[in-house]
Amino acid sequence: MRNIFIPAALLILISGTCLKAQKADLTGYRIFINPGHGGYDSDDRHMIATDFWESEGNLVKGLYLRDLLRNMKADVYMSRTTNNTGDDLPLSAISQMANDLNVHFFLSIHSNGFDGKQNQPLMLFRGYDNQPVYPDSKVMGEIIWQKVFEKGNCWTSSNVWVKGDWSFYPDWGTQGLGVLRGLTMPGVLSEGSFHDYVPEGWRLRNTDFLHHEAWAFLRSFNEFQNVTPLQHGVIAGVVRDSLITPTWYFKPGTRDEAMPLNSATVTLVPGNRVYNVDDLNNGFFLFDSVPPGNYKLFFDGVQDYLRDSLSVTVAANKSVLADIYLQFDTTMVPALTGLSPGLTDSIPFNQEFTFTFDLPMERDSVQKALEFLPPADIVFSWDDKSRVLKVRPAVGFQSKTNYIIKIGTKACSRWKVPLASAVEYAFVTRNRAALKLETSYPVTAGADVTLYPQIRLWFDAPLNQSTSKTEIKLLDDLGQPVTKVREEWLEKNGKGGYFFELSQALAINKQYRINVGSSVTDITGLATGQSSEIAFTTRTKSYETGTNIESYDNISDFWDPDASGSTIGTDNPLTTFTASPEIKRTGSNAGRLDYVFTAADGGVCRVFDTKKPSIGSSASNLFGIWVFGDMSMNILEYWFYSSGSTNHIVYVDTLDWAGWDLKTIPFSSIGGSGERLYHSVVIRQTPVGSKSGTVWFDDAMVIVPTAVEDIADDAGSLAVYPNPASSSVTITYDLVRQSAVSLDLFTADGRRVINIYKGTEDPGQKIHQWAPPSMLKAGTYIIRLEKMSPAGVSSSAVMLLLVR
């Protein structure tokens, strides 16, 4: 049994001349509630990891607060009471609604997101930090912050974060937040917590957790209006297991490093009120409207955990936080619940096996009880909770050999309880006669290869570094080796990678050969046995130069992907944009983007440049960025603004290269008119693309082409509007000579869907109206333009199309 004690507090009221009498309720006080966003759209902050929609969470908080305030006899109005796309009103319209209703106070309810590692409340008011447009906004912001902070104990920071929006967004000048901009009364925008911090995201899935924030808002309004404090309190807490670490990110040292438990039953005595904890990985429970006094909470119903209890003392107008850490039933017999891989034949020579137990194990007893027949030199590694054991051969298993793994009953749980029975697993290793080269970049007969490639070779086993260093060479057209730099040896899924770059740029339009010698060996000493070569040809044209509009030397003006907006389906703590002094084209740094997608398709990773540099308006110019590709087969896009805020998404290329390459697009592909502002680079996930990768960016520039044929042979004038599209699309492009033209629609992974147009056209600008057929599912597509002139010159271009 555990106890939580709430010490009594002596409240001393000191006044100058007189004390203002407390009100009984909020009669006559008019409040406007704006649950931020609306609908289930990409701009309504859907957190893939927890399936939480901010628009939904904001509405649940707002509706419950409305009812609480009306119980206090306040007049309450809301910008929306449903969660549809049509509810996502213009911000100016929302503030005008509040003005027309002549309310006393405006509250906009949100949750926050940045890099997945933070969780704390943030309150924003209109004006500078120490110069609010409405002084009561700052006063109320400070009250709300304190009440919201008090109702939780899983914050990553305790710093009071109450800010004027002009100070918080200095690049916006005095424009500030749109929803506060037009108000004629005090207002606060509340970011109650960070929904991209996964532990908080799971809690936000719990309706009562959202209601708890509404109780904090109610207490804030009562205090702000000097209303008699509530005469009851709230009990809230989380049921956890301190021995299990969550698989998602948590800040070390916080309560979130202990795993929440699902499906517990919590009973409040006296009163016998029962709360059934949900199965959404938050462990949260709540009892509201509890009279002050001493209570007991009883916890049971969680399989394999002992029943427990907790004593709490409830105070009026406060939340008492009553977390509990349940204990395993230490008399339970441990069991092996998982062993991977499940294959029993053709096992790789360096296969790692994973054993998963249902209880924490005594490590030494398990390792002594584990046996390989025939014997093998084994390396052990455990997770921090001693439930998952990984074993692998120190060098490798014998080729084409029958093995047996045994775990005897001397393997014990942490509490010395042995396995009920021995476990046995048999497998046969794969026959390997030679080390094999499986994939490469460049590929055999590759053409138009960048002059700054990163050579990538993947073998069926990790390499011996000394033999690969000396026996793998890049030879020029005269057979002379090119000096290698930045060599890397990688191991992934039992495979072995060898990457390297070159000390100098390769020559234009020359053939090079990657020579893999017969003496290259893997870590077991198995050799390739015979030499092989990969021949490729470099690009036929030199790189253009231009005016640098973004050097990437200082990335302080760039927003992290999760803060950039439009980013969706990424693992936020692992998806970052940082400065890279090691891999760069020029200057002191390049921008390094590490991204991890969480699903098989549909992820978008955006990096926003808040400087939004102008690239001008000349239709004959090119825009380009030096990009170090990662061979991920995902899509690279550049995003631009025209007319100040009209966004244009331009497909650039598929990430099918490694090393530095200048990736350019013609201005005519951007769309819009007048001055364009470059503002973002984007990696868009494809079904065949890697779920993770690293791309570098350097020296974004505006290029004035030096030769007419550079544009004439390039169908890059292809443009699509609108994009994203729904019912109708306008496709435009220019022809410099009579050509046979074909416009085709492809899926993002390269499958042809439909022909849009086919025919012979004269020179000049061409315009085609096209309606996507109803059978076309919403998603990402590529429009490809192919043309063949009578002279036999062919060219093609692609344009990204997002169909809703």
Tab-separated table of N, CA, C and O in Angstrom, residues 22-92:
chain	number	residue	atom	x	y	z
A	22	GLN	N	-16.022	37.712	-4.067
A	22	GLN	CA	-16.041	36.624	-5.034
A	22	GLN	C	-17.430	36.452	-5.622
A	22	GLN	O	-18.446	36.643	-4.945
A	23	LYS	N	-17.467	36.038	-6.889
A	23	LYS	CA	-18.724	35.754	-7.572
A	23	LYS	C	-19.121	34.311	-7.314
A	23	LYS	O	-18.283	33.437	-7.096
A	24	ALA	N	-20.397	34.076	-7.404
A	24	ALA	CA	-20.894	32.715	-7.206
A	24	ALA	C	-20.712	31.874	-8.459
A	24	ALA	O	-20.531	30.657	-8.383
A	25	ASP	N	-20.753	32.523	-9.635
A	25	ASP	CA	-20.631	31.781	-10.891
A	25	ASP	C	-20.212	32.765	-11.988
A	25	ASP	O	-19.783	33.887	-11.695
A	26	LEU	N	-20.361	32.362	-13.240
A	26	LEU	CA	-19.925	33.173	-14.383
A	26	LEU	C	-21.103	33.815	-15.102
A	26	LEU	O	-21.040	34.083	-16.317
A	27	THR	N	-22.167	34.070	-14.405
A	27	THR	CA	-23.345	34.685	-15.006
A	27	THR	C	-22.974	35.992	-15.724
A	27	THR	O	-22.278	36.842	-15.157
A	28	GLY	N	-23.424	36.121	-16.988
A	28	GLY	CA	-23.180	37.331	-17.763
A	28	GLY	C	-21.833	37.374	-18.469
A	28	GLY	O	-21.566	38.310	-19.239
A	29	TYR	N	-20.986	36.387	-18.247
A	29	TYR	CA	-19.654	36.375	-18.867
A	29	TYR	C	-19.724	35.584	-20.164
A	29	TYR	O	-20.165	34.421	-20.189
A	30	ARG	N	-19.294	36.212	-21.258
A	30	ARG	CA	-19.398	35.623	-22.585
A	30	ARG	C	-18.022	35.125	-23.046
A	30	ARG	O	-17.060	35.905	-23.068
A	31	ILE	N	-17.951	33.847	-23.427
A	31	ILE	CA	-16.690	33.200	-23.800
A	31	ILE	C	-16.845	32.571	-25.182
A	31	ILE	O	-17.855	31.901	-25.457
A	32	PHE	N	-15.848	32.781	-26.031
A	32	PHE	CA	-15.834	32.156	-27.362
A	32	PHE	C	-14.733	31.094	-27.386
A	32	PHE	O	-13.567	31.386	-27.110
A	33	ILE	N	-15.116	29.847	-27.708
A	33	ILE	CA	-14.163	28.729	-27.771
A	33	ILE	C	-13.908	28.370	-29.223
A	33	ILE	O	-14.845	28.122	-29.985
A	34	ASN	N	-12.646	28.342	-29.600
A	34	ASN	CA	-12.242	27.938	-30.957
A	34	ASN	C	-11.418	26.651	-30.878
A	34	ASN	O	-10.241	26.702	-30.579
A	35	PRO	N	-12.046	25.479	-31.107
A	35	PRO	CA	-11.236	24.254	-31.218
A	35	PRO	C	-10.468	24.291	-32.544
A	35	PRO	O	-11.061	24.243	-33.612
A	36	GLY	N	-9.156	24.411	-32.484
A	36	GLY	CA	-8.350	24.653	-33.670
A	36	GLY	C	-8.506	23.595	-34.752
A	36	GLY	O	-8.778	22.433	-34.488
A	37	HIS	N	-8.320	24.019	-36.011
A	37	HIS	CA	-8.376	23.171	-37.205
A	37	HIS	C	-9.796	22.650	-37.411
A	37	HIS	O	-10.759	23.236	-36.954
A	38	GLY	N	-9.931	21.538	-38.115
A	38	GLY	CA	-11.236	20.967	-38.403
A	38	GLY	C	-11.156	19.953	-39.516
A	38	GLY	O	-10.494	20.173	-40.526
A	39	GLY	N	-11.821	18.817	-39.347
A	39	GLY	CA	-11.803	17.782	-40.370
A	39	GLY	C	-10.687	16.784	-40.142
A	39	GLY	O	-9.929	16.860	-39.177
A	40	TYR	N	-10.582	15.851	-41.056
A	40	TYR	CA	-9.542	14.829	-40.989
A	40	TYR	C	-8.695	14.930	-42.248
A	40	TYR	O	-8.618	14.012	-43.052
A	41	ASP	N	-8.067	16.098	-42.423
A	41	ASP	CA	-7.270	16.372	-43.612
A	41	ASP	C	-5.794	16.415	-43.239
A	41	ASP	O	-5.427	16.450	-42.069
A	42	SER	N	-4.953	16.452	-44.265
A	42	SER	CA	-3.506	16.418	-44.025
A	42	SER	C	-3.026	17.621	-43.233
A	42	SER	O	-2.008	17.554	-42.556
A	43	ASP	N	-3.766	18.764	-43.296
A	43	ASP	CA	-3.334	19.950	-42.556
A	43	ASP	C	-3.918	19.996	-41.153
A	43	ASP	O	-3.778	20.986	-40.454
A	44	ASP	N	-4.570	18.917	-40.744
A	44	ASP	CA	-5.171	18.889	-39.419
A	44	ASP	C	-4.395	18.021	-38.442
A	44	ASP	O	-4.948	17.461	-37.504
A	45	ARG	N	-3.082	17.848	-38.709
A	45	ARG	CA	-2.115	17.304	-37.759
A	45	ARG	C	-2.469	15.888	-37.311
A	45	ARG	O	-2.826	15.647	-36.178
A	46	HIS	N	-2.352	14.956	-38.239
A	46	HIS	CA	-2.568	13.547	-37.910
A	46	HIS	C	-1.244	12.931	-37.504
A	46	HIS	O	-0.288	12.933	-38.273
A	47	MET	N	-1.171	12.386	-36.286
A	47	MET	CA	0.034	11.729	-35.801
A	47	MET	C	-0.068	10.234	-36.093
A	47	MET	O	-0.852	9.518	-35.458
A	48	ILE	N	0.717	9.778	-37.085
A	48	ILE	CA	0.639	8.393	-37.524
A	48	ILE	C	0.969	7.424	-36.386
A	48	ILE	O	0.319	6.388	-36.213
A	49	ALA	N	1.971	7.755	-35.580
A	49	ALA	CA	2.449	6.818	-34.556
A	49	ALA	C	1.361	6.450	-33.553
A	49	ALA	O	1.339	5.322	-33.040
A	50	THR	N	0.450	7.386	-33.275
A	50	THR	CA	-0.595	7.138	-32.276
A	50	THR	C	-1.999	7.241	-32.854
A	50	THR	O	-2.972	7.070	-32.124
A	51	ASP	N	-2.100	7.538	-34.154
A	51	ASP	CA	-3.389	7.733	-34.825
A	51	ASP	C	-4.213	8.825	-34.142
A	51	ASP	O	-5.440	8.725	-34.019
A	52	PHE	N	-3.543	9.879	-33.708
A	52	PHE	CA	-4.208	11.005	-33.062
A	52	PHE	C	-4.364	12.153	-34.057
A	52	PHE	O	-3.413	12.514	-34.745
A	53	TRP	N	-5.573	12.693	-34.135
A	53	TRP	CA	-5.854	13.876	-34.956
A	53	TRP	C	-6.003	15.079	-34.028
A	53	TRP	O	-6.861	15.080	-33.130
A	54	GLU	N	-5.197	16.099	-34.254
A	54	GLU	CA	-5.314	17.277	-33.392
A	54	GLU	C	-6.701	17.886	-33.483
A	54	GLU	O	-7.266	18.336	-32.480
A	55	SER	N	-7.271	17.930	-34.693
A	55	SER	CA	-8.590	18.542	-34.857
A	55	SER	C	-9.623	17.862	-33.967
A	55	SER	O	-10.503	18.521	-33.397
A	56	GLU	N	-9.527	16.544	-33.833
A	56	GLU	CA	-10.468	15.805	-33.001
A	56	GLU	C	-10.227	16.075	-31.519
A	56	GLU	O	-11.167	16.298	-30.750
A	57	GLY	N	-8.948	16.050	-31.102
A	57	GLY	CA	-8.633	16.317	-29.706
A	57	GLY	C	-9.052	17.707	-29.273
A	57	GLY	O	-9.596	17.898	-28.180
A	58	ASN	N	-8.825	18.705	-30.137
A	58	ASN	CA	-9.225	20.076	-29.817
A	58	ASN	C	-10.728	20.169	-29.604
A	58	ASN	O	-11.203	20.874	-28.703
A	59	LEU	N	-11.495	19.466	-30.449
A	59	LEU	CA	-12.952	19.539	-30.348
A	59	LEU	C	-13.453	18.877	-29.070
A	59	LEU	O	-14.356	19.409	-28.400
A	60	VAL	N	-12.885	17.724	-28.718
A	60	VAL	CA	-13.323	17.042	-27.486
A	60	VAL	C	-13.090	17.941	-26.277
A	60	VAL	O	-13.956	18.074	-25.398
A	61	LYS	N	-11.922	18.582	-26.216
A	61	LYS	CA	-11.653	19.513	-25.114
A	61	LYS	C	-12.676	20.656	-25.116
A	61	LYS	O	-13.213	21.040	-24.067
A	62	GLY	N	-12.913	21.212	-26.313
A	62	GLY	CA	-13.794	22.373	-26.416
A	62	GLY	C	-15.224	22.076	-26.029
A	62	GLY	O	-15.874	22.870	-25.318
A	63	LEU	N	-15.763	20.939	-26.486
A	63	LEU	CA	-17.151	20.604	-26.168
A	63	LEU	C	-17.332	20.363	-24.670
A	63	LEU	O	-18.337	20.776	-24.075
A	64	TYR	N	-16.371	19.691	-24.042
A	64	TYR	CA	-16.482	19.430	-22.614
A	64	TYR	C	-16.353	20.731	-21.820
A	64	TYR	O	-17.090	20.947	-20.844
A	65	LEU	N	-15.438	21.604	-22.253
A	65	LEU	CA	-15.298	22.897	-21.584
A	65	LEU	C	-16.577	23.710	-21.719
A	65	LEU	O	-16.997	24.390	-20.768
A	66	ARG	N	-17.193	23.663	-22.905
A	66	ARG	CA	-18.463	24.378	-23.089
A	66	ARG	C	-19.480	23.954	-22.037
A	66	ARG	O	-20.138	24.798	-21.397
A	67	ASP	N	-19.595	22.637	-21.827
A	67	ASP	CA	-20.577	22.154	-20.857
A	67	ASP	C	-20.203	22.560	-19.436
A	67	ASP	O	-21.078	22.927	-18.625
A	68	LEU	N	-18.916	22.489	-19.103
A	68	LEU	CA	-18.483	22.910	-17.758
A	68	LEU	C	-18.778	24.388	-17.526
A	68	LEU	O	-19.245	24.782	-16.446
A	69	LEU	N	-18.497	25.211	-18.530
A	69	LEU	CA	-18.725	26.652	-18.388
A	69	LEU	C	-20.211	26.979	-18.298
A	69	LEU	O	-20.627	27.871	-17.536
A	70	ARG	N	-21.019	26.276	-19.071
A	70	ARG	CA	-22.468	26.523	-19.004
A	70	ARG	C	-23.024	26.107	-17.650
A	70	ARG	O	-23.969	26.723	-17.146
A	71	ASN	N	-22.435	25.063	-17.048
A	71	ASN	CA	-22.845	24.694	-15.689
A	71	ASN	C	-22.532	25.810	-14.704
A	71	ASN	O	-23.188	25.918	-13.656
A	72	MET	N	-21.530	26.622	-15.050
A	72	MET	CA	-21.191	27.788	-14.227
A	72	MET	C	-21.933	29.031	-14.701
A	72	MET	O	-21.614	30.152	-14.303
A	73	LYS	N	-22.918	28.835	-15.600
A	73	LYS	CA	-23.836	29.875	-16.072
A	73	LYS	C	-23.176	30.918	-16.962
A	73	LYS	O	-23.661	32.040	-17.097
A	74	ALA	N	-22.038	30.548	-17.611
A	74	ALA	CA	-21.422	31.434	-18.591
A	74	ALA	C	-22.167	31.306	-19.916
A	74	ALA	O	-22.830	30.303	-20.195
A	75	ASP	N	-22.085	32.352	-20.748
A	75	ASP	CA	-22.589	32.293	-22.120
A	75	ASP	C	-21.434	31.841	-23.013
A	75	ASP	O	-20.402	32.525	-23.098
A	76	VAL	N	-21.598	30.711	-23.666
A	76	VAL	CA	-20.493	30.092	-24.407
A	76	VAL	C	-20.857	29.941	-25.877
A	76	VAL	O	-21.963	29.500	-26.217
A	77	TYR	N	-19.930	30.309	-26.747
A	77	TYR	CA	-20.088	30.187	-28.191
A	77	TYR	C	-18.875	29.426	-28.739
A	77	TYR	O	-17.787	29.483	-28.167
A	78	MET	N	-19.084	28.718	-29.859
A	78	MET	CA	-18.001	27.922	-30.426
A	78	MET	C	-17.904	28.149	-31.933
A	78	MET	O	-18.917	28.354	-32.602
A	79	SER	N	-16.666	28.078	-32.435
A	79	SER	CA	-16.463	28.228	-33.879
A	79	SER	C	-16.876	26.976	-34.633
A	79	SER	O	-17.161	27.021	-35.824
A	80	ARG	N	-16.881	25.822	-33.952
A	80	ARG	CA	-17.354	24.578	-34.564
A	80	ARG	C	-17.742	23.601	-33.463
A	80	ARG	O	-17.182	23.629	-32.363
A	81	THR	N	-18.699	22.745	-33.791
A	81	THR	CA	-19.121	21.688	-32.857
A	81	THR	C	-19.059	20.314	-33.511
A	81	THR	O	-19.449	19.326	-32.899
A	82	THR	N	-18.587	20.260	-34.754
A	82	THR	CA	-18.361	19.000	-35.458
A	82	THR	C	-16.950	19.025	-36.025
A	82	THR	O	-16.258	20.047	-35.949
A	83	ASN	N	-16.536	17.896	-36.621
A	83	ASN	CA	-15.161	17.796	-37.104
A	83	ASN	C	-15.139	17.358	-38.564
A	83	ASN	O	-14.767	16.242	-38.900
A	84	ASN	N	-15.562	18.273	-39.433
A	84	ASN	CA	-15.573	18.031	-40.868
A	84	ASN	C	-14.664	19.028	-41.563
A	84	ASN	O	-14.296	20.066	-40.990
A	85	THR	N	-14.318	18.746	-42.807
A	85	THR	CA	-13.448	19.658	-43.559
A	85	THR	C	-14.030	21.058	-43.615
A	85	THR	O	-13.320	22.056	-43.506
A	86	GLY	N	-15.344	21.141	-43.769
A	86	GLY	CA	-15.994	22.452	-43.836
A	86	GLY	C	-15.901	23.256	-42.557
A	86	GLY	O	-16.143	24.465	-42.547
A	87	ASP	N	-15.545	22.585	-41.437
A	87	ASP	CA	-15.405	23.294	-40.155
A	87	ASP	C	-14.095	24.043	-40.046
A	87	ASP	O	-13.906	24.846	-39.128
A	88	ASP	N	-13.157	23.762	-40.964
A	88	ASP	CA	-11.834	24.401	-40.914
A	88	ASP	C	-11.942	25.782	-41.549
A	88	ASP	O	-11.533	26.014	-42.686
A	89	LEU	N	-12.519	26.710	-40.794
A	89	LEU	CA	-12.835	28.044	-41.303
A	89	LEU	C	-11.585	28.899	-41.428
A	89	LEU	O	-10.586	28.680	-40.734
A	90	PRO	N	-11.602	29.921	-42.301
A	90	PRO	CA	-10.499	30.893	-42.321
A	90	PRO	C	-10.329	31.527	-40.946
A	90	PRO	O	-11.315	31.801	-40.246
A	91	LEU	N	-9.094	31.759	-40.571
A	91	LEU	CA	-8.827	32.301	-39.234
A	91	LEU	C	-9.478	33.659	-39.036
A	91	LEU	O	-9.975	33.978	-37.948
A	92	SER	N	-9.484	34.462	-40.097
A	92	SER	CA	-10.106	35.792	-39.985
A	92	SER	C	-11.598	35.676	-39.743
A	92	SER	O	-12.190	36.496	-39.023
